[in-house]
mmCIF file of N, CA and C in Angstrom:
data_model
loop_
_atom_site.group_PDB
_atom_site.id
_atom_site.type_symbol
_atom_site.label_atom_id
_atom_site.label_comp_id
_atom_site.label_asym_id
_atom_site.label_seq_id
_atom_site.Cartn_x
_atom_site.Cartn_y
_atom_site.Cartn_z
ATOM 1 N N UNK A 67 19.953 4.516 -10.220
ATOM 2 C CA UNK A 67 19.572 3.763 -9.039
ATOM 3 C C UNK A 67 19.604 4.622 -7.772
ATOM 4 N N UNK A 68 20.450 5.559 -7.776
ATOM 5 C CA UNK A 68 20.282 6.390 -6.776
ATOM 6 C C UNK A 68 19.357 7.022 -6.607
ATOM 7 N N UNK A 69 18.603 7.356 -7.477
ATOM 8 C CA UNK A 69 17.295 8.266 -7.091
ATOM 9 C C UNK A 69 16.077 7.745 -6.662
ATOM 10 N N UNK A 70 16.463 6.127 -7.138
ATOM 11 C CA UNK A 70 15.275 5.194 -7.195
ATOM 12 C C UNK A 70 15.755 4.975 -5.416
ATOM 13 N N UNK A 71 16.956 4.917 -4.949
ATOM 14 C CA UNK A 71 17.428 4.653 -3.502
ATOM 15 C C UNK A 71 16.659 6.146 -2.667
ATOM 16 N N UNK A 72 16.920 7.186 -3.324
ATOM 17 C CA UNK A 72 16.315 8.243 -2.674
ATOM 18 C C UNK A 72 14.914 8.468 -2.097
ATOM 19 N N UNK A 73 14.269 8.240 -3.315
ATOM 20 C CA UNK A 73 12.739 8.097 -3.462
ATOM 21 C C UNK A 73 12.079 7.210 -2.657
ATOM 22 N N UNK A 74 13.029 6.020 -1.937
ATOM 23 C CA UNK A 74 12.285 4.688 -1.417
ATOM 24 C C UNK A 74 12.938 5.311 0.113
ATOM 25 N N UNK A 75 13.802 5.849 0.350
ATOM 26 C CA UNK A 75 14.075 6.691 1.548
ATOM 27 C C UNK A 75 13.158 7.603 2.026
ATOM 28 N N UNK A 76 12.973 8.659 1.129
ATOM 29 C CA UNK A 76 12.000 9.895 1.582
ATOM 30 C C UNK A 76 10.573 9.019 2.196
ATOM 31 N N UNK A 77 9.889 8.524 0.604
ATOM 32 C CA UNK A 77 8.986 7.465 0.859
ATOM 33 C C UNK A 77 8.799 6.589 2.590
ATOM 34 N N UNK A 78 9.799 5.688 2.947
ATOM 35 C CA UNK A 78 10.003 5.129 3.884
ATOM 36 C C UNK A 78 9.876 6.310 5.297
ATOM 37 N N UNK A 79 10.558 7.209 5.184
ATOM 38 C CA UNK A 79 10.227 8.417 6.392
ATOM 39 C C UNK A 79 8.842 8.773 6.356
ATOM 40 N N UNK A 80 8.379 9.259 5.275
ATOM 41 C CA UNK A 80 6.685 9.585 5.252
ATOM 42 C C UNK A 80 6.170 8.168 5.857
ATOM 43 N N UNK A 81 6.253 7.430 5.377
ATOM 44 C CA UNK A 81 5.168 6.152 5.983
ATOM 45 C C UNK A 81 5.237 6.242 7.681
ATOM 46 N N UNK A 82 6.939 5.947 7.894
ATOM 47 C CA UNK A 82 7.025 6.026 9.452
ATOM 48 C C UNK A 82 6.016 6.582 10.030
ATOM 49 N N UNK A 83 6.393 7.834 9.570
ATOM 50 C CA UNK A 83 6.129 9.296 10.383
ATOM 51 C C UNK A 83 4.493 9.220 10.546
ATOM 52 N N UNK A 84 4.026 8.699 9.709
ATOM 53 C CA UNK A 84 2.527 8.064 10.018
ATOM 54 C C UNK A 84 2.359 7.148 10.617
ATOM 55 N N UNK A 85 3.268 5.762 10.534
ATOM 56 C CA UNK A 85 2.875 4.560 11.724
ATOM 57 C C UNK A 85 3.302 5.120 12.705
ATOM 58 N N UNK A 86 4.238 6.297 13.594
ATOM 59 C CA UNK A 86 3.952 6.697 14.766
ATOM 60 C C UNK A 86 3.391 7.536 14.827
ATOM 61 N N UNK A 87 2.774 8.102 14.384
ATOM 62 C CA UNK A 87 1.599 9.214 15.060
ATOM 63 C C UNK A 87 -0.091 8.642 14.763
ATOM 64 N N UNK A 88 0.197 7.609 13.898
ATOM 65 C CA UNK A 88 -1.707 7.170 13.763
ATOM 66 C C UNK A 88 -2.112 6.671 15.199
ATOM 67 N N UNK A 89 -1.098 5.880 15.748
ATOM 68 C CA UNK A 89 -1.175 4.909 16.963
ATOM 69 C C UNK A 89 -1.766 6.111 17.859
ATOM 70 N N UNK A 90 -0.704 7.157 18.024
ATOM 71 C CA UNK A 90 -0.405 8.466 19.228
ATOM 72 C C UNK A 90 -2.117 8.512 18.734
ATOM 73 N N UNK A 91 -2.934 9.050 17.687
ATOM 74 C CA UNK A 91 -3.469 9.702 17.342
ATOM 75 C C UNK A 91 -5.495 8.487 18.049
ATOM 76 N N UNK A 92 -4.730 7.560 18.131
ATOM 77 C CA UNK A 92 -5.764 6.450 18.411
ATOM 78 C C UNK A 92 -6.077 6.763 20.183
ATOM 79 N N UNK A 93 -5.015 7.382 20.994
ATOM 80 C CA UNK A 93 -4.507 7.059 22.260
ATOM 81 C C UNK A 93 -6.032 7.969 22.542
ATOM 82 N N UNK A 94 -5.557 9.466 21.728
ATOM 83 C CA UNK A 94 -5.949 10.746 21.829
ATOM 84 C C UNK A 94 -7.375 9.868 21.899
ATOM 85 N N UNK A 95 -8.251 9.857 21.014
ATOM 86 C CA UNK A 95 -9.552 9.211 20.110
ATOM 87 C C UNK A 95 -10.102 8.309 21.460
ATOM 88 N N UNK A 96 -8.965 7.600 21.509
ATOM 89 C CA UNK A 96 -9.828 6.116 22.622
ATOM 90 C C UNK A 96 -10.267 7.277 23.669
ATOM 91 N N UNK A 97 -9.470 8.138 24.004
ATOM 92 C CA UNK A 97 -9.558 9.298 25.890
ATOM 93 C C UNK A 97 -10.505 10.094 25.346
ATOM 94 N N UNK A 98 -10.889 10.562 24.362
ATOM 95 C CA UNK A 98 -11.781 11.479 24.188
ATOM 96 C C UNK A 98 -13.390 11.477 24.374
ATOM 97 N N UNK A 99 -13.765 12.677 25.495
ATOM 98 C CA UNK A 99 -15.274 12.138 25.766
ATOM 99 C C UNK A 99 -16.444 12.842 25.048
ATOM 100 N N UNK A 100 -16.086 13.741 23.963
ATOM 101 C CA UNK A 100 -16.966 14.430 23.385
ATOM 102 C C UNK A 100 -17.069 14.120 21.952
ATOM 103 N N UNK A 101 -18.326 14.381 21.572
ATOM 104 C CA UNK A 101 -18.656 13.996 20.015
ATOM 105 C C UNK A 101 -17.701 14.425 19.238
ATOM 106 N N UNK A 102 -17.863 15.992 19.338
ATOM 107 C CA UNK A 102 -17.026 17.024 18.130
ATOM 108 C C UNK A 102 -15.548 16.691 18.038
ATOM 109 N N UNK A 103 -15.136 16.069 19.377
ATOM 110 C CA UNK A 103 -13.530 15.745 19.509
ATOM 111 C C UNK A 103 -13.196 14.303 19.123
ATOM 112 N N UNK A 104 -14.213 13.441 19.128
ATOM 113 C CA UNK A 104 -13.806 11.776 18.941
ATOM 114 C C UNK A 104 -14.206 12.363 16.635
ATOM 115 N N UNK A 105 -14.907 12.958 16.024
ATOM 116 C CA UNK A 105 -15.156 13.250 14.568
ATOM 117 C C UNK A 105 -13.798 14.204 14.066
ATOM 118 N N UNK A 106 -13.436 14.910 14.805
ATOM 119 C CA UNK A 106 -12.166 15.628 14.622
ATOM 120 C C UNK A 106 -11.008 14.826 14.434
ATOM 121 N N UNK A 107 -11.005 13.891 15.413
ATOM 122 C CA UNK A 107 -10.306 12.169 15.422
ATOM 123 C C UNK A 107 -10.185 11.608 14.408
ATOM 124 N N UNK A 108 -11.415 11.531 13.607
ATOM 125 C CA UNK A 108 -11.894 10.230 12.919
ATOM 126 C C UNK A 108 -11.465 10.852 11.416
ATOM 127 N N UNK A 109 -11.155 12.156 11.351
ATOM 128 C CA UNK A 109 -11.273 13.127 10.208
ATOM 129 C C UNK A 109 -9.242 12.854 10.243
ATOM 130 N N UNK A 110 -8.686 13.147 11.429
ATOM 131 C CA UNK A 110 -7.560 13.246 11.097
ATOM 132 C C UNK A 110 -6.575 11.814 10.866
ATOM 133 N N UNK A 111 -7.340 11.041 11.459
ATOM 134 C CA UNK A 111 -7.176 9.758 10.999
ATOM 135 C C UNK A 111 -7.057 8.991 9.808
ATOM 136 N N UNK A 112 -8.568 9.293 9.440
ATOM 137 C CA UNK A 112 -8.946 9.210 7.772
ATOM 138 C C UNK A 112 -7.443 9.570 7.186
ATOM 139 N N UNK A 113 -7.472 10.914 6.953
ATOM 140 C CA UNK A 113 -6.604 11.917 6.075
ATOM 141 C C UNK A 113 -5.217 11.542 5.926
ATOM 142 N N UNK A 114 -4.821 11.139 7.425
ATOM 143 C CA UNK A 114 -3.232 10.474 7.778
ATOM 144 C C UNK A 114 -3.501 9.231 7.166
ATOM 145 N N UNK A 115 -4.635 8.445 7.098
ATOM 146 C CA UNK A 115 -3.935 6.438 6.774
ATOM 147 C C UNK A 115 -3.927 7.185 5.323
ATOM 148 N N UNK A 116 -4.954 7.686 4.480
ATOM 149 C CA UNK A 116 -5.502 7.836 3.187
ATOM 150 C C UNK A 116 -4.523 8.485 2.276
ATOM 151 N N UNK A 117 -3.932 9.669 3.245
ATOM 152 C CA UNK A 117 -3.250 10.360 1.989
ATOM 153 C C UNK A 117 -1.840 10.497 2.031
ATOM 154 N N UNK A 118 -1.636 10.166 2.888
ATOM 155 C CA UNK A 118 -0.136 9.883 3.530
ATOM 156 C C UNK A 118 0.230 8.627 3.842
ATOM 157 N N UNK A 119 0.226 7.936 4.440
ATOM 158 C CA UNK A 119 0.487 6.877 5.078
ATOM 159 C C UNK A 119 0.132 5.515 3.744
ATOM 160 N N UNK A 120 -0.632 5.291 3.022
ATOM 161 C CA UNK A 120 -1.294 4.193 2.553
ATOM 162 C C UNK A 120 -0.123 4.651 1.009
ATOM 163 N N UNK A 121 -0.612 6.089 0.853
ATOM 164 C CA UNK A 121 0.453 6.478 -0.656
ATOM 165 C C UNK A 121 1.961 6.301 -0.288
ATOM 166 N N UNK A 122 2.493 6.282 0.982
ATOM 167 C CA UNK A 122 4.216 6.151 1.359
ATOM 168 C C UNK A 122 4.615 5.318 1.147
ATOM 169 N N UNK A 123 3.305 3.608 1.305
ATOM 170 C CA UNK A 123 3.617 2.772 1.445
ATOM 171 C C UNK A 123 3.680 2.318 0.319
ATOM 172 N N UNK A 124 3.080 2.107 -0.661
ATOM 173 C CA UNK A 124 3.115 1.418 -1.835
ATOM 174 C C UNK A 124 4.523 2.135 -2.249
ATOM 175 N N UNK A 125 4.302 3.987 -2.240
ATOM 176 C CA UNK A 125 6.073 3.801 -3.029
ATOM 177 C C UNK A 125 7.105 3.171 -2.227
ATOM 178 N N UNK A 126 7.087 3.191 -0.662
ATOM 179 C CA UNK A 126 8.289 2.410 -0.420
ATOM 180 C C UNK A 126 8.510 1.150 -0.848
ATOM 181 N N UNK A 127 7.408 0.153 -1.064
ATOM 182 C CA UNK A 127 7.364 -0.932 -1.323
ATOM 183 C C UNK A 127 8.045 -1.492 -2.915
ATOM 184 N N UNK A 128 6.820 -0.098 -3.963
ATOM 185 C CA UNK A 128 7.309 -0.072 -4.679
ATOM 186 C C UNK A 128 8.990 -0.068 -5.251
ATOM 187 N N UNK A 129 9.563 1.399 -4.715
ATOM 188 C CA UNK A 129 10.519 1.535 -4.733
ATOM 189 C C UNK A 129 11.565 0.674 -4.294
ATOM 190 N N UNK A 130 11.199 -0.185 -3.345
ATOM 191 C CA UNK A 130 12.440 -1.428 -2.544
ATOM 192 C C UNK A 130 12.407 -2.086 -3.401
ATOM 193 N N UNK A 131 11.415 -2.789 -4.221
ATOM 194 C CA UNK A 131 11.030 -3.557 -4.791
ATOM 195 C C UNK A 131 11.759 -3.417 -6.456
ATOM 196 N N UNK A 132 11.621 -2.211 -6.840
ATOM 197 C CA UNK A 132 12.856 -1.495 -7.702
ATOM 198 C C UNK A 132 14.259 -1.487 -7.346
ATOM 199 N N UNK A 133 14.741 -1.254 -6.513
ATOM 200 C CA UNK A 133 15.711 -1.598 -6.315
ATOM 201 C C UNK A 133 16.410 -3.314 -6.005
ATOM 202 N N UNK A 134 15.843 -3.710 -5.388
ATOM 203 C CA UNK A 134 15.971 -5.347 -5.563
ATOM 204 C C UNK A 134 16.003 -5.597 -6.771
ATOM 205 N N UNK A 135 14.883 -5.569 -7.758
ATOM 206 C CA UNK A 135 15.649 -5.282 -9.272
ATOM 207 C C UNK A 135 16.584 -5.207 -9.934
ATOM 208 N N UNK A 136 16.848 -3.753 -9.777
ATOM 209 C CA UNK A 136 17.690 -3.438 -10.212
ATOM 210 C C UNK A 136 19.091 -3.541 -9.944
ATOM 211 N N UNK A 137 19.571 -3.723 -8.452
ATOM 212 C CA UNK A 137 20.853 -4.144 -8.350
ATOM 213 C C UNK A 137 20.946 -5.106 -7.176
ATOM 214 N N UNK A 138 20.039 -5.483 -6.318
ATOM 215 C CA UNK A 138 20.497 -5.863 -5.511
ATOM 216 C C UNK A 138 19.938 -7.827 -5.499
ATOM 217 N N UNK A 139 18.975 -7.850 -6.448
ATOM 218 C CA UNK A 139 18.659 -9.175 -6.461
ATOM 219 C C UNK A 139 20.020 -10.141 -6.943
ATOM 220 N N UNK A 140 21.075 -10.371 -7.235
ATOM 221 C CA UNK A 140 22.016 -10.732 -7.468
ATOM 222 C C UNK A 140 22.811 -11.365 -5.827
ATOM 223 N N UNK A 141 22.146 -10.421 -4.856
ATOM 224 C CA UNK A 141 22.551 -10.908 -3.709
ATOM 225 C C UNK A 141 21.494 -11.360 -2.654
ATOM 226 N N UNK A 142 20.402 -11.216 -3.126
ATOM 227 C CA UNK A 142 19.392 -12.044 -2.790
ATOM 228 C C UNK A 142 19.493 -13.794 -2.376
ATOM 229 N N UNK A 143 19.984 -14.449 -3.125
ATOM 230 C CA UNK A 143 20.208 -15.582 -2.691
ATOM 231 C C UNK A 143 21.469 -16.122 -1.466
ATOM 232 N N UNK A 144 22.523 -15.076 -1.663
ATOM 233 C CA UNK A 144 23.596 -14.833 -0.456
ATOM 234 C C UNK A 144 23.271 -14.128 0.803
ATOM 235 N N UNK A 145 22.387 -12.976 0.846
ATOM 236 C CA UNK A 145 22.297 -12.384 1.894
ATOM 237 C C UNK A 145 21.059 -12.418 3.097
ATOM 238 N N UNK A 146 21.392 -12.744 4.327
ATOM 239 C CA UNK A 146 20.687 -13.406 5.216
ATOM 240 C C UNK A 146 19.865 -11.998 5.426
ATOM 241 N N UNK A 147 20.475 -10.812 5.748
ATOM 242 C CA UNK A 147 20.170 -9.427 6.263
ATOM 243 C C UNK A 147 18.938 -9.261 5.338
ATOM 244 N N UNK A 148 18.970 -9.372 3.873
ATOM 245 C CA UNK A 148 18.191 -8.742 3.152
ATOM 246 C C UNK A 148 16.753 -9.861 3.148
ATOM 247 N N UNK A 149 16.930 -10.617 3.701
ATOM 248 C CA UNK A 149 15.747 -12.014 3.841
ATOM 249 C C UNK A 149 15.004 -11.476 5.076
ATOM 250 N N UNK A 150 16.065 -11.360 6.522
ATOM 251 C CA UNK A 150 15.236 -10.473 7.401
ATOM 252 C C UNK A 150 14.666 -9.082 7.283
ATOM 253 N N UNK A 151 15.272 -7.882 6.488
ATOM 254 C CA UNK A 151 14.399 -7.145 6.466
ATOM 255 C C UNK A 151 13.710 -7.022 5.157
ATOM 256 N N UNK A 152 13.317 -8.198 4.525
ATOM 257 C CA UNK A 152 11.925 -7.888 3.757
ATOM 258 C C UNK A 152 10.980 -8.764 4.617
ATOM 259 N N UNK A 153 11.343 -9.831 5.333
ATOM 260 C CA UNK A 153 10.422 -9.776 6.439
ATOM 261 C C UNK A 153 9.639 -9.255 7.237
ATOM 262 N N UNK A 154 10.644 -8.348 7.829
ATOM 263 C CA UNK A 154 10.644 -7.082 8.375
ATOM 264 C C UNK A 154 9.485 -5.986 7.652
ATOM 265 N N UNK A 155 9.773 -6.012 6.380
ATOM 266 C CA UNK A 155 8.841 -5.006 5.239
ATOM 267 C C UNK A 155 7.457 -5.556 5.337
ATOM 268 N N UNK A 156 7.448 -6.859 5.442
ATOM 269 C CA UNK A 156 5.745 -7.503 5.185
ATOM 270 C C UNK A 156 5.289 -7.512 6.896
ATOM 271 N N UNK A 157 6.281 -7.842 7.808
ATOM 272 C CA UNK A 157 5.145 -7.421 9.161
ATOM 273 C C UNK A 157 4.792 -5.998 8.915
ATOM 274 N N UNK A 158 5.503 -4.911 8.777
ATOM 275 C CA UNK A 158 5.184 -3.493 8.511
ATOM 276 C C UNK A 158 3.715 -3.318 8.150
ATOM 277 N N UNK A 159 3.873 -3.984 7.079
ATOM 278 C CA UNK A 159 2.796 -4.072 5.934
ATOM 279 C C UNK A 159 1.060 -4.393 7.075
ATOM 280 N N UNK A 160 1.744 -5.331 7.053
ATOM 281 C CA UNK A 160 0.524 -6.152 8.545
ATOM 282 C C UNK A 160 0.119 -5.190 9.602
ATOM 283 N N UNK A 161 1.177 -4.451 10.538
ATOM 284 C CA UNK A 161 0.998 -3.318 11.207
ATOM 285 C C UNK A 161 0.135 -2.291 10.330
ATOM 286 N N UNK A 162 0.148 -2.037 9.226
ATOM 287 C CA UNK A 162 -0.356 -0.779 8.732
ATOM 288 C C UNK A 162 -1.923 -0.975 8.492
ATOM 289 N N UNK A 163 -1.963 -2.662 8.009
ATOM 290 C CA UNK A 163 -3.498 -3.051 7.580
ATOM 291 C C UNK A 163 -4.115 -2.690 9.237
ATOM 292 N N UNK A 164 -3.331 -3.344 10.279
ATOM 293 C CA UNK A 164 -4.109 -3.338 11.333
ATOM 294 C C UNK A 164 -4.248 -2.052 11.719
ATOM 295 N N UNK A 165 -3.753 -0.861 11.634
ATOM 296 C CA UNK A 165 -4.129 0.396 12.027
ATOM 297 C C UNK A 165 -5.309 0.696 11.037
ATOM 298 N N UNK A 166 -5.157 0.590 10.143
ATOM 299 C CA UNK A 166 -6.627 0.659 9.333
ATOM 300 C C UNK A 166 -7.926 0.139 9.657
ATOM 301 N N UNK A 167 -7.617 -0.961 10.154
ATOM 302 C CA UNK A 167 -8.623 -1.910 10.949
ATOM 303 C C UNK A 167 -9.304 -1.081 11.705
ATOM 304 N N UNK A 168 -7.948 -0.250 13.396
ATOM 305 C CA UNK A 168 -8.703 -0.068 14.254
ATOM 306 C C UNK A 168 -8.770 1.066 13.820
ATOM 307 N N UNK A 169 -8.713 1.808 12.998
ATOM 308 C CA UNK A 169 -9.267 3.471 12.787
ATOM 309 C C UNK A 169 -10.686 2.699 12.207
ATOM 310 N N UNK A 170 -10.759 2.097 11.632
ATOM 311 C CA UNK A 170 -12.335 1.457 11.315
ATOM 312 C C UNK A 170 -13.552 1.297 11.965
ATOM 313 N N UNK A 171 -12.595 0.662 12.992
ATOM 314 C CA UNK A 171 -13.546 0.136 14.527
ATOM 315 C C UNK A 171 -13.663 1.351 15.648
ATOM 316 N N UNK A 172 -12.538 2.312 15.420
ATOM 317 C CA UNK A 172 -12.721 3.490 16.459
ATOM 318 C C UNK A 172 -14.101 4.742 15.812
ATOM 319 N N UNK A 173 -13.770 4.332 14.252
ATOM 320 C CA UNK A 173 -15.198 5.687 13.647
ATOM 321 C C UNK A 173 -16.562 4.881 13.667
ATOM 322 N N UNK A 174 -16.352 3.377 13.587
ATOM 323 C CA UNK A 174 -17.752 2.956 13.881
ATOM 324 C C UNK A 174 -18.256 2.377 14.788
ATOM 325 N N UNK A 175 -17.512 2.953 16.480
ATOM 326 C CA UNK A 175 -17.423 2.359 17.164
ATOM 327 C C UNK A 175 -17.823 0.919 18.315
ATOM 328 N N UNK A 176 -16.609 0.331 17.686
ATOM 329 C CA UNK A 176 -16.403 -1.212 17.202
ATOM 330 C C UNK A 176 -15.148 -1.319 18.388
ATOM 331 N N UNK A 177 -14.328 -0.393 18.918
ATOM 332 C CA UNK A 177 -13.206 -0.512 19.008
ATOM 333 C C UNK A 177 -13.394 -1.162 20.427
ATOM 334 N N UNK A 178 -12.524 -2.143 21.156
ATOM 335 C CA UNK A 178 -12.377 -2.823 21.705
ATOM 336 C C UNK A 178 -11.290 -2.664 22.880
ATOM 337 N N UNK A 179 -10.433 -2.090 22.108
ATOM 338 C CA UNK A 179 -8.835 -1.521 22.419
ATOM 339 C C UNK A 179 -8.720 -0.385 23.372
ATOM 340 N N UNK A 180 -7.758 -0.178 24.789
ATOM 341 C CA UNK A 180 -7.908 0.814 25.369
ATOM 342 C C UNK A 180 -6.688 1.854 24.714
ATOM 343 N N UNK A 181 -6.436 2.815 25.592
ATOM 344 C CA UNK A 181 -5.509 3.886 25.419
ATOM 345 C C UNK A 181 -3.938 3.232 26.104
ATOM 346 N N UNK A 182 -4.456 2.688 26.496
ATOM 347 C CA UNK A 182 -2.750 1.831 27.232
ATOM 348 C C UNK A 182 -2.406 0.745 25.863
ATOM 349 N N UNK A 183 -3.484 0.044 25.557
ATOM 350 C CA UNK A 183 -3.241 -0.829 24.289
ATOM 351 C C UNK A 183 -2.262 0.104 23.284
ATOM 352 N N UNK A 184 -3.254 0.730 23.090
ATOM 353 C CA UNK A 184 -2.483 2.124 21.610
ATOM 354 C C UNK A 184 -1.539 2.256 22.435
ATOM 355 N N UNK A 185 -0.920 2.865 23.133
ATOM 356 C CA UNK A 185 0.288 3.393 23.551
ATOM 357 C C UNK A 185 1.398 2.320 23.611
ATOM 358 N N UNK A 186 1.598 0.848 23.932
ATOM 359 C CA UNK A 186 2.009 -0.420 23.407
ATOM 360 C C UNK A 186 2.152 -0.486 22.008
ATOM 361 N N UNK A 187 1.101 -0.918 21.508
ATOM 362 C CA UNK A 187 0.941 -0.845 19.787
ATOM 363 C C UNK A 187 2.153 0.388 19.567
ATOM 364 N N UNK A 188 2.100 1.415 19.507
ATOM 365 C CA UNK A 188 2.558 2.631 19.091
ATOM 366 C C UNK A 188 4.383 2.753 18.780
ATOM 367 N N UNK A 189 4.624 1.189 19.642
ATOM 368 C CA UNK A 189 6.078 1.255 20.014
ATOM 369 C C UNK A 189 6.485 0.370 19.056
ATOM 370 N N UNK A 190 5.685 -0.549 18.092
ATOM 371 C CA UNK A 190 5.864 -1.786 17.292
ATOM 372 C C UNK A 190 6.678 -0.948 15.959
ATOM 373 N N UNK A 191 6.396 0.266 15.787
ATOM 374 C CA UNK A 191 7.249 0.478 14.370
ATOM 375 C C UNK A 191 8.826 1.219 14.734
ATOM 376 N N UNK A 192 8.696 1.617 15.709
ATOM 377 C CA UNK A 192 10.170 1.811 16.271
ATOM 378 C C UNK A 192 10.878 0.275 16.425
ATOM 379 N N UNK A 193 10.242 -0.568 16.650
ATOM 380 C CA UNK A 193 11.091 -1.671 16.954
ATOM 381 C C UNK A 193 11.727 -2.287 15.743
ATOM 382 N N UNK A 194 10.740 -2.456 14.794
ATOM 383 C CA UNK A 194 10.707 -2.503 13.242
ATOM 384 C C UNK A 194 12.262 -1.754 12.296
ATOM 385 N N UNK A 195 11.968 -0.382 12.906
ATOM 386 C CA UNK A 195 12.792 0.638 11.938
ATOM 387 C C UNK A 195 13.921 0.665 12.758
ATOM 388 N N UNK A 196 14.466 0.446 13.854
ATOM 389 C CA UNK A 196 15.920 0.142 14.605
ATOM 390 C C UNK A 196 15.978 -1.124 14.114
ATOM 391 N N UNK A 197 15.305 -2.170 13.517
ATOM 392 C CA UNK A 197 16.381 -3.431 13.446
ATOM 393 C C UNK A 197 15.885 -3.350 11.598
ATOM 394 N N UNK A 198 15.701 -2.512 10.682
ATOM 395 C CA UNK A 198 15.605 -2.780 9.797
ATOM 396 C C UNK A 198 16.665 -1.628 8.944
ATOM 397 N N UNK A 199 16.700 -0.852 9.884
ATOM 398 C CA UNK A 199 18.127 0.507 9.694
ATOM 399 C C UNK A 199 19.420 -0.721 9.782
ATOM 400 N N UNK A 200 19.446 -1.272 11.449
ATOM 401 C CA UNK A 200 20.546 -1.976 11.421
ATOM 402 C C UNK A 200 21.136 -2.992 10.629
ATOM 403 N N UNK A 201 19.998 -3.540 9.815
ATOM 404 C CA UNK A 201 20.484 -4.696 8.849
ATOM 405 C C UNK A 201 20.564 -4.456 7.750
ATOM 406 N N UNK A 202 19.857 -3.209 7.715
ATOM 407 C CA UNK A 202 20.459 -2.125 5.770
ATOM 408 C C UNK A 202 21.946 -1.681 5.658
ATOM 409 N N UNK A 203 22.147 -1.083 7.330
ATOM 410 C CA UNK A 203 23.446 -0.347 7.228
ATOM 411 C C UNK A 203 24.710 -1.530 7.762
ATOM 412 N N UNK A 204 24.578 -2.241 8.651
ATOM 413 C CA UNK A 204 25.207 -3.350 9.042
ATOM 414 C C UNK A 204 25.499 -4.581 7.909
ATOM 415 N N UNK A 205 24.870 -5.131 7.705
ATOM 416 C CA UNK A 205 24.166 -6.113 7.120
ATOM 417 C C UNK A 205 25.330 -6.813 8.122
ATOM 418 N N UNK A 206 24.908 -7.484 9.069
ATOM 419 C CA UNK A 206 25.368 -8.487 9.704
ATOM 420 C C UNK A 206 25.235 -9.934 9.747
ATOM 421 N N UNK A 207 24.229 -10.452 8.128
ATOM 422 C CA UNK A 207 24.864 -11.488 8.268
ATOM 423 C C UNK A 207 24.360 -11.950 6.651
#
């Protein structure tokens, strides 16, 4: 179980590390006034949801999802903490579809959204991963 705990850790950092920089990476994209620089955008975008970010997520999911399994569903019905952060796991989830969305709408441009928007947006998975650390390591209730 520990490795399966490891794996859904590493996993969980890779995903992050993509829900804050796709946002950063949208800010860049929305300000940009040249062709070659908004396709350079759209390329590093792609590459981050596709090969990183979309693969982190299923193993974290996966992997939580293994572990609930394996040892922790037993406290599933007692523990309030672990109800909020799989909550917590499915807005994530929601955040990630919607960055997909607007990398969608920014390459076919569709996008609607300014650079102050993204920079807002950008702050939603920090808010996420401070109260979903605190109720893994706390479990306060």
């Amino acid at each position: 179980m520990l490795w399966l705990k490891a794996l859904h850790i590493i996993a969980m950092v890779a995903w992050f590390a993509g829900l804050f920089y796709l946002p950063r990476l949208f800010v860049y994209h929305v300000d940009c006034a040249d062709e070659a620089g908004r396709r350079r955008f759209e390329l590093m975008e792609r590459r981050l949801y596709h090969a990183i970010m979309t693969p982190a997520a299923w193993v974290t999911v996966l992997a939580g999802l293994g572990l609930l399994v394996g040892y922790a569903w037993e406290l599933y019905g007692r523990a309030g903490w672990l109800h909020a952060k799989l909550t917590l796991v499915v807005a994530l989830v929601v955040y990630h579809w919607l960055c997909g969305r607007y990398r969608v709408a920014l390459r076919d441009g569709r996008n609607r959204r300014s650079a102050r928007f993204f920079r807002f947006f950008n702050e939603v998975p920090t808010l996420i991963l401070i109260a979903a650390v605190c109720l893994s390591v706390v479990k306060p209730f």
